[in-house]
Short mmCIF file of C-alpha atoms and ligand atoms in Angstrom, two decimals:
data_model
loop_
_atom_site.label_atom_id
_atom_site.label_comp_id
_atom_site.label_asym_id
_atom_site.label_seq_id
_atom_site.Cartn_x
_atom_site.Cartn_y
_atom_site.Cartn_z
CA MET A 510 215.34 -42.42 -28.07
CA LEU A 511 217.81 -44.99 -26.92
CA GLN A 512 217.00 -44.17 -23.35
CA ARG A 513 213.31 -44.59 -23.98
CA LYS A 514 213.85 -48.03 -25.50
CA LEU A 515 215.89 -49.10 -22.53
CA VAL A 516 213.14 -48.01 -20.19
CA LEU A 517 210.55 -49.94 -22.16
CA ARG A 518 212.75 -53.02 -22.21
CA SER A 519 213.35 -52.97 -18.47
CA LEU A 520 209.67 -52.37 -17.86
CA SER A 521 208.75 -55.41 -19.89
CA LEU A 522 211.28 -57.46 -17.94
CA LEU A 523 209.78 -56.13 -14.74
CA PHE A 524 206.27 -57.07 -15.83
CA ALA A 525 207.41 -60.55 -16.81
CA ALA A 526 209.00 -60.99 -13.39
CA LEU A 527 205.88 -59.71 -11.66
CA ALA A 528 203.60 -61.98 -13.66
CA ALA A 529 205.74 -64.99 -12.80
CA SER A 530 205.61 -64.30 -9.09
CA ALA A 531 202.16 -62.79 -8.73
CA PRO A 532 199.82 -65.74 -8.01
CA ASP A 533 198.61 -66.03 -4.43
CA ARG A 534 201.43 -63.98 -2.99
CA ALA A 535 199.35 -62.90 0.02
CA GLN A 536 198.30 -66.44 0.86
CA ALA A 537 201.37 -68.25 -0.35
CA PRO A 538 203.33 -70.22 2.21
CA ALA A 539 206.78 -68.83 2.91
CA ILE A 540 209.41 -70.12 0.56
CA PRO A 541 212.39 -71.63 2.40
CA ALA A 542 214.93 -69.03 3.44
CA ALA A 543 218.26 -69.18 1.67
CA ASN A 544 219.84 -70.66 4.78
CA ALA A 545 217.07 -73.18 5.53
CA THR A 546 216.61 -76.76 4.43
CA PRO A 547 213.85 -77.36 1.90
CA ALA A 548 210.43 -78.34 3.16
CA LYS A 549 209.88 -82.11 3.43
CA ARG A 550 208.10 -84.77 5.48
CA LEU A 551 208.94 -84.52 9.16
CA ALA A 552 207.65 -85.85 12.45
CA ILE A 553 207.73 -84.21 15.87
CA ARG A 554 207.53 -86.32 19.01
CA ALA A 555 206.11 -83.92 21.61
CA GLY A 556 206.10 -84.56 25.35
CA HIS A 557 203.14 -82.23 25.86
CA VAL A 558 201.05 -80.20 23.45
CA ILE A 559 199.12 -77.02 24.19
CA ASP A 560 197.23 -76.89 20.91
CA GLY A 561 196.02 -73.28 21.06
CA LYS A 562 192.37 -74.25 21.31
CA SER A 563 191.64 -77.01 23.84
CA ALA A 564 191.48 -76.41 27.58
CA LYS A 565 193.51 -79.59 28.12
CA VAL A 566 197.18 -80.38 27.60
CA LEU A 567 197.76 -83.45 25.41
CA ASP A 568 200.60 -85.80 26.38
CA ASN A 569 202.91 -87.89 24.21
CA VAL A 570 201.81 -86.60 20.84
CA LEU A 571 203.08 -87.36 17.34
CA ILE A 572 202.79 -84.47 14.88
CA LEU A 573 203.32 -85.26 11.20
CA ILE A 574 204.30 -82.50 8.80
CA ASP A 575 204.38 -82.57 5.03
CA GLY A 576 206.00 -79.54 3.43
CA ASP A 577 204.57 -76.46 5.09
CA LYS A 578 201.51 -78.12 6.64
CA ILE A 579 200.60 -80.29 9.62
CA THR A 580 199.04 -83.49 8.29
CA SER A 581 198.18 -85.29 11.52
CA VAL A 582 198.24 -84.93 15.30
CA THR A 583 197.86 -88.20 17.16
CA SER A 584 198.30 -89.54 20.64
CA GLY A 585 201.33 -91.86 20.68
CA GLY A 586 202.06 -93.82 17.52
CA SER A 587 205.27 -93.79 15.55
CA ALA A 588 206.46 -91.94 12.49
CA PRO A 589 206.28 -93.73 9.12
CA SER A 590 209.62 -95.34 8.34
CA GLY A 591 212.17 -93.09 6.73
CA VAL A 592 210.57 -89.91 8.09
CA GLU A 593 212.96 -87.81 10.17
CA THR A 594 211.69 -87.34 13.73
CA ILE A 595 212.47 -84.30 15.83
CA ASP A 596 212.57 -85.34 19.47
CA LEU A 597 210.70 -82.83 21.62
CA SER A 598 209.58 -85.51 24.08
CA LYS A 599 210.94 -83.50 27.00
CA PHE A 600 209.27 -80.28 25.85
CA THR A 601 205.92 -78.55 25.78
CA VAL A 602 204.95 -77.79 22.21
CA LEU A 603 202.67 -74.90 21.20
CA PRO A 604 201.49 -73.17 18.02
CA GLY A 605 203.80 -70.39 16.81
CA PHE A 606 202.85 -67.14 18.52
CA ILE A 607 201.12 -64.22 16.82
CA ASP A 608 201.84 -60.62 17.87
CA LEU A 609 199.05 -58.33 16.65
CA HIS A 610 200.85 -55.07 17.34
CA THR A 611 204.43 -54.61 16.21
CA HIS A 612 206.58 -51.93 14.55
CA VAL A 613 209.50 -53.56 12.74
CA LEU A 614 210.60 -50.16 11.46
CA LEU A 615 210.92 -48.63 14.94
CA ASN A 616 213.53 -49.16 17.66
CA GLY A 617 212.21 -47.62 20.85
CA ASP A 618 210.45 -44.32 21.45
CA ILE A 619 210.28 -43.71 25.16
CA THR A 620 210.96 -40.02 24.56
CA ALA A 621 210.21 -37.69 21.67
CA GLU A 622 213.99 -37.42 21.12
CA ASP A 623 214.29 -41.20 20.59
CA TYR A 624 211.56 -41.02 18.02
CA ASP A 625 212.59 -37.85 16.19
CA LYS A 626 216.19 -39.04 15.92
CA GLN A 627 215.14 -42.13 13.99
CA LEU A 628 213.02 -40.17 11.52
CA LEU A 629 215.54 -37.36 11.10
CA THR A 630 218.88 -39.18 10.99
CA GLU A 631 218.11 -42.65 9.60
CA SER A 632 217.25 -43.20 5.97
CA ILE A 633 214.33 -45.46 5.15
CA PRO A 634 216.69 -48.05 3.57
CA TYR A 635 218.70 -48.12 6.81
CA ARG A 636 215.53 -48.49 8.85
CA ALA A 637 214.44 -51.35 6.59
CA ILE A 638 217.74 -53.14 7.30
CA LEU A 639 217.03 -52.84 11.03
CA GLY A 640 213.49 -53.99 10.25
CA ALA A 641 214.93 -57.19 8.76
CA ARG A 642 216.97 -57.69 11.93
CA ASN A 643 213.88 -57.12 14.08
CA ALA A 644 211.88 -59.64 12.07
CA ARG A 645 214.56 -62.25 12.78
CA ILE A 646 214.45 -61.43 16.50
CA ALA A 647 210.67 -61.94 16.52
CA LEU A 648 211.02 -65.33 14.85
CA GLU A 649 213.74 -66.45 17.28
CA HIS A 650 211.41 -65.57 20.15
CA GLY A 651 208.71 -67.85 18.77
CA PHE A 652 206.60 -65.25 16.94
CA THR A 653 205.89 -66.84 13.58
CA THR A 654 203.26 -64.27 12.53
CA ILE A 655 202.94 -60.56 13.21
CA ARG A 656 200.57 -57.76 12.33
CA ASP A 657 202.85 -54.76 11.86
CA LEU A 658 200.87 -51.66 12.74
CA GLU A 659 202.51 -48.83 10.86
CA THR A 660 205.96 -47.82 9.75
CA GLU A 661 206.39 -44.54 11.71
CA GLY A 662 207.50 -42.47 8.78
CA ALA A 663 209.18 -45.28 6.87
CA MET A 664 206.46 -45.13 4.18
CA TYR A 665 205.82 -48.59 2.68
CA ALA A 666 209.00 -50.30 3.86
CA ASP A 667 206.90 -52.80 5.87
CA VAL A 668 205.57 -54.14 2.56
CA ASP A 669 209.19 -54.70 1.48
CA VAL A 670 210.17 -56.50 4.70
CA LYS A 671 207.06 -58.67 4.38
CA GLN A 672 207.92 -59.46 0.77
CA ALA A 673 211.54 -60.34 1.53
CA ILE A 674 210.35 -62.78 4.23
CA ALA A 675 207.67 -64.29 2.00
CA ASP A 676 210.26 -64.77 -0.76
CA GLY A 677 212.67 -66.49 1.65
CA GLU A 678 215.32 -63.80 1.32
CA ILE A 679 215.45 -63.18 5.07
CA PRO A 680 214.15 -65.15 8.07
CA GLY A 681 211.15 -63.65 9.83
CA PRO A 682 207.52 -64.10 10.73
CA ARG A 683 204.80 -63.96 8.08
CA MET A 684 203.30 -60.51 8.16
CA GLN A 685 200.17 -58.50 7.68
CA VAL A 686 201.04 -54.82 7.42
CA ALA A 687 199.31 -51.48 7.91
CA THR A 688 201.80 -49.25 6.03
CA ARG A 689 201.62 -45.54 6.96
CA ALA A 690 198.65 -45.04 9.34
CA MET A 691 196.69 -41.78 9.47
CA THR A 692 195.89 -38.73 11.54
CA PRO A 693 194.52 -35.35 10.53
CA THR A 694 197.13 -32.66 9.79
CA GLY A 695 199.25 -31.71 12.77
CA MET A 696 198.16 -34.47 15.14
CA TYR A 697 201.19 -36.76 15.08
CA PRO A 698 204.96 -36.18 15.25
CA LEU A 699 207.26 -34.85 14.04
CA LEU A 700 206.00 -31.61 15.55
CA GLY A 701 207.57 -28.53 17.04
CA TYR A 702 210.11 -27.75 14.33
CA SER A 703 210.35 -24.42 12.56
CA TRP A 704 207.64 -23.94 9.95
CA GLU A 705 210.45 -23.21 7.53
CA LEU A 706 211.64 -26.80 7.71
CA LYS A 707 210.04 -29.69 5.89
CA VAL A 708 210.32 -32.54 8.40
CA PRO A 709 209.03 -36.10 7.94
CA THR A 710 205.81 -37.18 9.64
CA GLY A 711 205.24 -40.48 11.43
CA VAL A 712 201.91 -40.95 9.68
CA GLN A 713 200.10 -39.86 6.55
CA TYR A 714 198.17 -36.66 7.24
CA VAL A 715 194.61 -37.04 6.01
CA ASP A 716 191.80 -34.48 6.08
CA GLY A 717 188.12 -34.62 5.14
CA SER A 718 186.16 -37.71 4.15
CA ASP A 719 187.26 -37.57 0.53
CA GLY A 720 190.85 -37.31 1.69
CA ALA A 721 190.30 -40.26 4.03
CA ARG A 722 188.90 -42.44 1.27
CA LYS A 723 191.72 -41.50 -1.07
CA ALA A 724 194.35 -42.28 1.58
CA VAL A 725 192.80 -45.70 2.23
CA ARG A 726 192.82 -46.45 -1.50
CA GLU A 727 196.42 -45.29 -1.81
CA GLN A 728 197.66 -47.37 1.13
CA VAL A 729 195.81 -50.44 -0.14
CA MET A 730 197.26 -49.87 -3.60
CA TYR A 731 200.78 -49.99 -2.15
CA GLY A 732 200.16 -53.12 -0.09
CA ALA A 733 198.33 -52.35 3.16
CA ASP A 734 196.60 -55.42 4.60
CA TRP A 735 195.18 -53.31 7.43
CA ILE A 736 194.33 -49.65 7.81
CA LYS A 737 195.45 -48.03 11.05
CA TYR A 738 194.48 -44.63 12.30
CA TYR A 739 195.13 -42.70 15.48
CA SER A 740 191.81 -42.00 17.11
CA ASP A 741 193.17 -39.82 19.90
CA ARG A 742 196.04 -38.00 21.60
CA LYS A 743 196.71 -35.89 24.74
CA TYR A 744 195.54 -38.20 27.51
CA TYR A 745 194.36 -36.85 30.88
CA PHE A 746 192.36 -37.95 33.88
CA GLY A 747 189.15 -35.99 34.38
CA PRO A 748 187.41 -35.21 37.70
CA ASP A 749 185.39 -38.40 37.05
CA ALA A 750 188.69 -40.37 37.42
CA VAL A 751 188.23 -41.65 33.85
CA LEU A 752 191.12 -41.40 31.36
CA HIS A 753 190.03 -38.93 28.69
CA SER A 754 191.66 -37.80 25.46
CA MET A 755 191.40 -35.42 22.53
CA VAL A 756 189.79 -37.06 19.53
CA ASN A 757 191.69 -36.62 16.25
CA PHE A 758 189.24 -37.19 13.40
CA THR A 759 185.68 -35.94 13.08
CA ASP A 760 183.15 -38.77 13.15
CA GLU A 761 182.54 -38.19 9.46
CA GLU A 762 186.24 -38.66 8.65
CA ALA A 763 186.69 -41.73 10.87
CA LYS A 764 183.60 -43.35 9.38
CA ALA A 765 184.90 -42.64 5.87
CA ILE A 766 188.19 -44.40 6.71
CA VAL A 767 186.46 -47.47 8.11
CA ASP A 768 183.80 -47.61 5.43
CA GLU A 769 186.30 -47.35 2.58
CA ALA A 770 188.64 -49.92 4.16
CA HIS A 771 185.81 -52.38 4.66
CA ARG A 772 184.56 -51.77 1.13
CA LEU A 773 188.02 -52.81 -0.09
CA GLY A 774 188.00 -55.90 2.14
CA LYS A 775 190.48 -54.56 4.71
CA LYS A 776 190.07 -54.29 8.46
CA VAL A 777 190.79 -51.26 10.60
CA ALA A 778 192.85 -50.89 13.78
CA ALA A 779 192.46 -47.75 15.86
CA HIS A 780 195.00 -46.44 18.30
CA ALA A 781 192.66 -45.34 21.10
CA ILE A 782 193.95 -44.76 24.63
CA GLY A 783 191.47 -42.39 26.30
CA SER A 784 187.76 -43.13 26.74
CA ASP A 785 186.82 -40.40 24.24
CA GLY A 786 189.10 -41.85 21.57
CA ILE A 787 187.80 -45.37 22.22
CA ALA A 788 184.17 -44.19 22.03
CA ALA A 789 184.87 -42.39 18.73
CA ALA A 790 186.58 -45.47 17.25
CA LEU A 791 183.65 -47.67 18.27
CA ARG A 792 181.20 -45.22 16.67
CA ALA A 793 183.24 -45.58 13.47
CA ARG A 794 183.02 -49.40 13.85
CA VAL A 795 186.72 -50.23 13.79
CA ASP A 796 187.76 -53.88 14.10
CA THR A 797 190.41 -53.60 16.82
CA ILE A 798 191.09 -51.13 19.62
CA GLU A 799 194.81 -50.73 20.30
CA HIS A 800 195.96 -49.91 23.86
CA GLY A 801 192.53 -48.94 25.29
CA ASP A 802 193.78 -47.89 28.73
CA GLY A 803 190.72 -45.71 29.34
CA LEU A 804 188.09 -48.40 28.69
CA THR A 805 184.99 -47.92 30.83
CA GLU A 806 182.40 -50.61 31.50
CA PRO A 807 179.83 -49.17 29.03
CA LEU A 808 182.57 -49.10 26.36
CA MET A 809 183.50 -52.71 27.20
CA ASP A 810 179.88 -53.73 26.77
CA GLU A 811 179.77 -51.92 23.44
CA MET A 812 182.91 -53.80 22.34
CA ALA A 813 181.47 -57.13 23.46
CA SER A 814 178.23 -56.55 21.57
CA LYS A 815 179.97 -55.31 18.39
CA GLY A 816 182.63 -58.03 18.56
CA THR A 817 185.43 -55.44 18.57
CA VAL A 818 188.72 -56.94 19.69
CA TRP A 819 190.90 -55.30 22.34
CA VAL A 820 194.68 -55.46 21.84
CA PRO A 821 195.82 -54.01 25.17
CA THR A 822 199.63 -53.87 24.72
CA VAL A 823 200.13 -53.82 28.48
CA MET A 824 203.88 -54.24 28.71
CA VAL A 825 204.85 -51.23 26.59
CA GLY A 826 202.79 -48.88 28.76
CA ALA A 827 204.47 -50.16 31.91
CA TYR A 828 207.87 -49.94 30.23
CA VAL A 829 207.66 -46.38 28.87
CA ALA A 830 205.78 -44.87 31.87
CA PRO A 831 208.82 -44.01 34.03
CA GLY A 832 210.60 -42.31 31.11
CA ARG A 833 207.53 -40.38 29.97
CA GLY A 834 206.20 -39.22 33.34
CA GLY A 835 202.94 -37.20 33.34
CA SER A 836 199.79 -39.33 33.34
CA TRP A 837 201.60 -42.44 32.06
CA GLY A 838 202.11 -44.04 35.51
CA LYS A 839 198.43 -43.67 36.35
CA MET A 840 197.54 -44.95 32.89
CA VAL A 841 199.25 -48.26 33.65
CA GLU A 842 197.06 -48.60 36.75
CA ALA A 843 193.97 -47.62 34.76
CA GLU A 844 194.72 -50.26 32.15
CA LYS A 845 195.27 -52.95 34.77
CA ASN A 846 191.92 -52.08 36.25
CA ALA A 847 190.25 -52.11 32.82
CA PHE A 848 191.88 -55.44 31.95
CA GLN A 849 190.53 -57.06 35.11
CA ARG A 850 187.01 -55.77 34.47
CA ALA A 851 187.16 -56.73 30.79
CA LEU A 852 187.93 -60.34 31.77
CA LYS A 853 184.51 -60.47 33.44
CA ARG A 854 182.63 -58.70 30.66
CA ASN A 855 183.25 -60.90 27.63
CA VAL A 856 185.57 -58.49 25.86
CA LYS A 857 187.71 -60.35 23.33
CA ILE A 858 191.31 -59.67 24.31
CA ALA A 859 194.01 -60.54 21.78
CA PHE A 860 197.77 -60.42 22.14
CA GLY A 861 199.85 -57.44 21.03
CA THR A 862 203.01 -55.91 22.42
CA ASP A 863 203.78 -52.67 20.53
CA VAL A 864 207.39 -53.90 20.24
CA GLY A 865 209.33 -51.18 18.48
CA GLY A 866 207.82 -48.81 21.04
CA PHE A 867 210.55 -50.46 23.11
CA ASP A 868 213.83 -51.68 21.69
CA TRP A 869 213.49 -55.10 20.02
CA ARG A 870 216.80 -56.21 21.53
CA GLU A 871 215.91 -55.26 25.08
CA ILE A 872 212.75 -57.18 25.93
CA GLY A 873 211.28 -60.31 24.34
CA GLN A 874 207.69 -59.91 23.19
CA ALA A 875 206.63 -62.95 25.25
CA ARG A 876 206.90 -60.92 28.45
CA GLU A 877 203.44 -59.57 27.55
CA PHE A 878 201.97 -62.98 28.54
CA GLN A 879 203.28 -62.46 32.05
CA TYR A 880 201.28 -59.23 32.43
CA TYR A 881 198.06 -60.90 31.31
CA VAL A 882 198.53 -63.69 33.85
CA ASP A 883 199.58 -61.27 36.61
CA TYR A 884 196.41 -59.29 35.87
CA GLY A 885 194.27 -62.39 36.38
CA MET A 886 193.90 -64.12 33.02
CA PRO A 887 194.29 -67.92 33.23
CA PRO A 888 197.59 -68.99 31.56
CA MET A 889 195.80 -71.18 29.00
CA GLU A 890 193.66 -68.25 27.90
CA ALA A 891 196.73 -65.99 27.78
CA ILE A 892 198.33 -68.47 25.35
CA GLN A 893 195.16 -68.51 23.25
CA THR A 894 195.22 -64.71 22.91
CA ALA A 895 198.42 -65.14 20.87
CA THR A 896 197.34 -68.27 18.99
CA SER A 897 193.77 -69.16 17.97
CA ARG A 898 192.29 -65.82 19.00
CA ALA A 899 194.93 -63.75 17.23
CA ALA A 900 194.60 -65.93 14.11
CA ALA A 901 190.88 -65.10 14.03
CA VAL A 902 191.67 -61.37 14.12
CA LEU A 903 193.90 -61.85 11.08
CA GLY A 904 191.22 -63.82 9.24
CA TRP A 905 193.60 -66.80 9.21
CA SER A 906 191.72 -69.21 11.50
CA ASP A 907 191.79 -71.87 8.80
CA ASN A 908 195.59 -71.71 8.54
CA LEU A 909 197.04 -70.63 11.85
CA GLY A 910 196.78 -70.53 15.60
CA THR A 911 196.34 -74.19 16.51
CA ILE A 912 198.25 -77.45 16.21
CA GLU A 913 195.82 -79.38 14.05
CA ALA A 914 195.88 -81.29 10.76
CA GLY A 915 195.60 -78.91 7.80
CA LYS A 916 197.18 -75.91 9.54
CA TRP A 917 200.48 -74.31 8.53
CA ALA A 918 203.30 -75.99 10.43
CA ASP A 919 204.13 -73.12 12.80
CA ILE A 920 205.33 -74.80 15.97
CA VAL A 921 207.35 -73.68 19.00
CA ALA A 922 208.51 -75.42 22.16
CA VAL A 923 209.66 -74.65 25.69
CA ALA A 924 211.40 -76.85 28.24
CA GLY A 925 209.12 -76.23 31.21
CA ASP A 926 205.39 -76.01 31.84
CA PRO A 927 204.08 -72.56 30.84
CA LEU A 928 200.80 -73.21 32.65
CA LYS A 929 202.75 -73.36 35.93
CA ASP A 930 205.22 -70.63 35.02
CA ILE A 931 204.18 -68.33 32.19
CA THR A 932 207.71 -66.92 31.94
CA GLU A 933 208.67 -70.22 30.26
CA LEU A 934 207.31 -68.62 27.07
CA GLN A 935 210.22 -66.18 27.26
CA ARG A 936 212.63 -69.12 26.83
CA ILE A 937 211.70 -70.60 23.47
CA THR A 938 213.98 -73.48 22.48
CA PHE A 939 212.41 -74.57 19.19
CA VAL A 940 210.91 -72.60 16.31
CA MET A 941 209.40 -73.99 13.13
CA LYS A 942 207.63 -71.82 10.58
CA SER A 943 205.90 -73.33 7.54
CA GLY A 944 207.63 -76.65 8.23
CA ILE A 945 211.12 -75.12 8.34
CA VAL A 946 213.11 -75.34 11.56
CA TYR A 947 214.70 -71.99 12.47
CA LYS A 948 215.81 -72.84 16.00
CA ASN A 949 216.34 -76.11 17.86
CA GLU A 950 218.29 -75.86 21.07
CA PRO A 951 218.81 -78.88 23.30
CA ALA A 952 217.04 -78.91 26.66
CA SER A 953 219.04 -76.87 29.13
CA ARG A 954 217.71 -78.75 32.11
ZN1 LIG B 683 202.03 -49.07 18.23
#
C-alpha cells in the first residue's frame, strides 16, 4: 500500500514537471547552456557575409541579434549605443551549418567488428554519454543543427541527447532525430551469432504492412521526428556496370511505412545505395535518399520530378572503402560519377556526412564540402547545401539556413575566403547558436 502511494505521488510530480515544460518543446529555442551567458542584445561586425541564399558575398555588414534571433542585417552602420559588438571584421561570416545525416550514438564502423563491439560491450547509457561528447564536437565544428539518422541499437537515446541540448544541460546542435530505423527481420546487424544467443539489433525489425504502421506509430510516440528505413543491402555491380542491390522491404511494406509516417506529419529518409534500392524507395515516395551511390539518370529524373532530395554522404564512402574492400572502392567512383551527372539534372543535393560511420574525433564533418567542390559543385552552392537547402529539408526554412532578420541567430565564421578555398570551412573560429557564443577564437593570421 505504502509503495503504491509513493508511486502515485512520484507520478503526479512527474506529470506536473512535464506539464510545466511541455509547451512548444519541439520548436522552442535552445535554453542557454549552464556554462553559457544568457541571451541578450548583441551586434556582430562582419567583414564578409555569405548569407546562405544569395549568390553574392556582402561586405562590411552589421548583424543585430536580440535574444535568440537575428533582428537586422545591414550594410555598414553602427550598433545602437550600449550594445556589445563582436568584431568579426576580419572574418567571413556564414549561417550555422546543418548536417542532415549524423549518428551521435555511433563512433566508427569501418568493419563489422567495430560495429558489433559497440553494441555488445557498451551500455546504452555509456553510448549516450559519448553521444553528448559528439554533439559538442559537432557544435565546435560549426554544425548548429543536425538530423540524426538512427541510433544503431541505442533505442531512443537520441531523443534524450536532443532533450538535454534543448534544455541547455549540454552544449550541442539542435536536433531532429529518427530514433531506431527499420528493416525486415534479419536484414541488419547484429548477424552471424549463434541462434541460442539473444543479441541486440542495430534497427527495429519490422514485418508486414501492419507491423510497419505499428512501428512508425511507436517510434513517433517515443519522439521520432523522422522515420528512417533501410531500403537495401548487399551491393554489387551488374554486367550493365550499374550498382545493384538487394531490396529489403516489399513495396507494400515500404509504402505502409511512408504512408503512415506522412499521415502522422513525419518525413521519411531511406538508406538506398544500389539502383534497385533507390528505385524501390522512390516508388514508396520517400522524402530523402541517403547515400545513393547507384543513381542512374532515369532515377535522377524521377527524383527531380518528385522533388526527392539526395543526401549523398560522399566522404564516408571514400573513408570506409579501403577498410571494407569488395565493391566499396568502385562504389566511390560510381558515386562521383552520379554526383557529376546529378549536378546537370536538377537533382536537389543536400549536405550530410554520416559522421558516426567514421569516428567523430578523427575527421571534421566540414570535409564533406571539399568533396562536393572537388566533384564540380560551385563552392557557393556547396555552402547552400548545408544552409538554406538543408533547412528546407528539415521544414525549418522560416527559422534557419540564412543570415536574415527573423531567423534564429546561428552564425559561424572563418578567417579566410571559403569560396577560394573550401577547406576554410574546416577551420571554424566562431560559433553562435540561438544567440549564444560557444566559440570565439582570435584570427590566427
Ligand atoms: Zn548513416
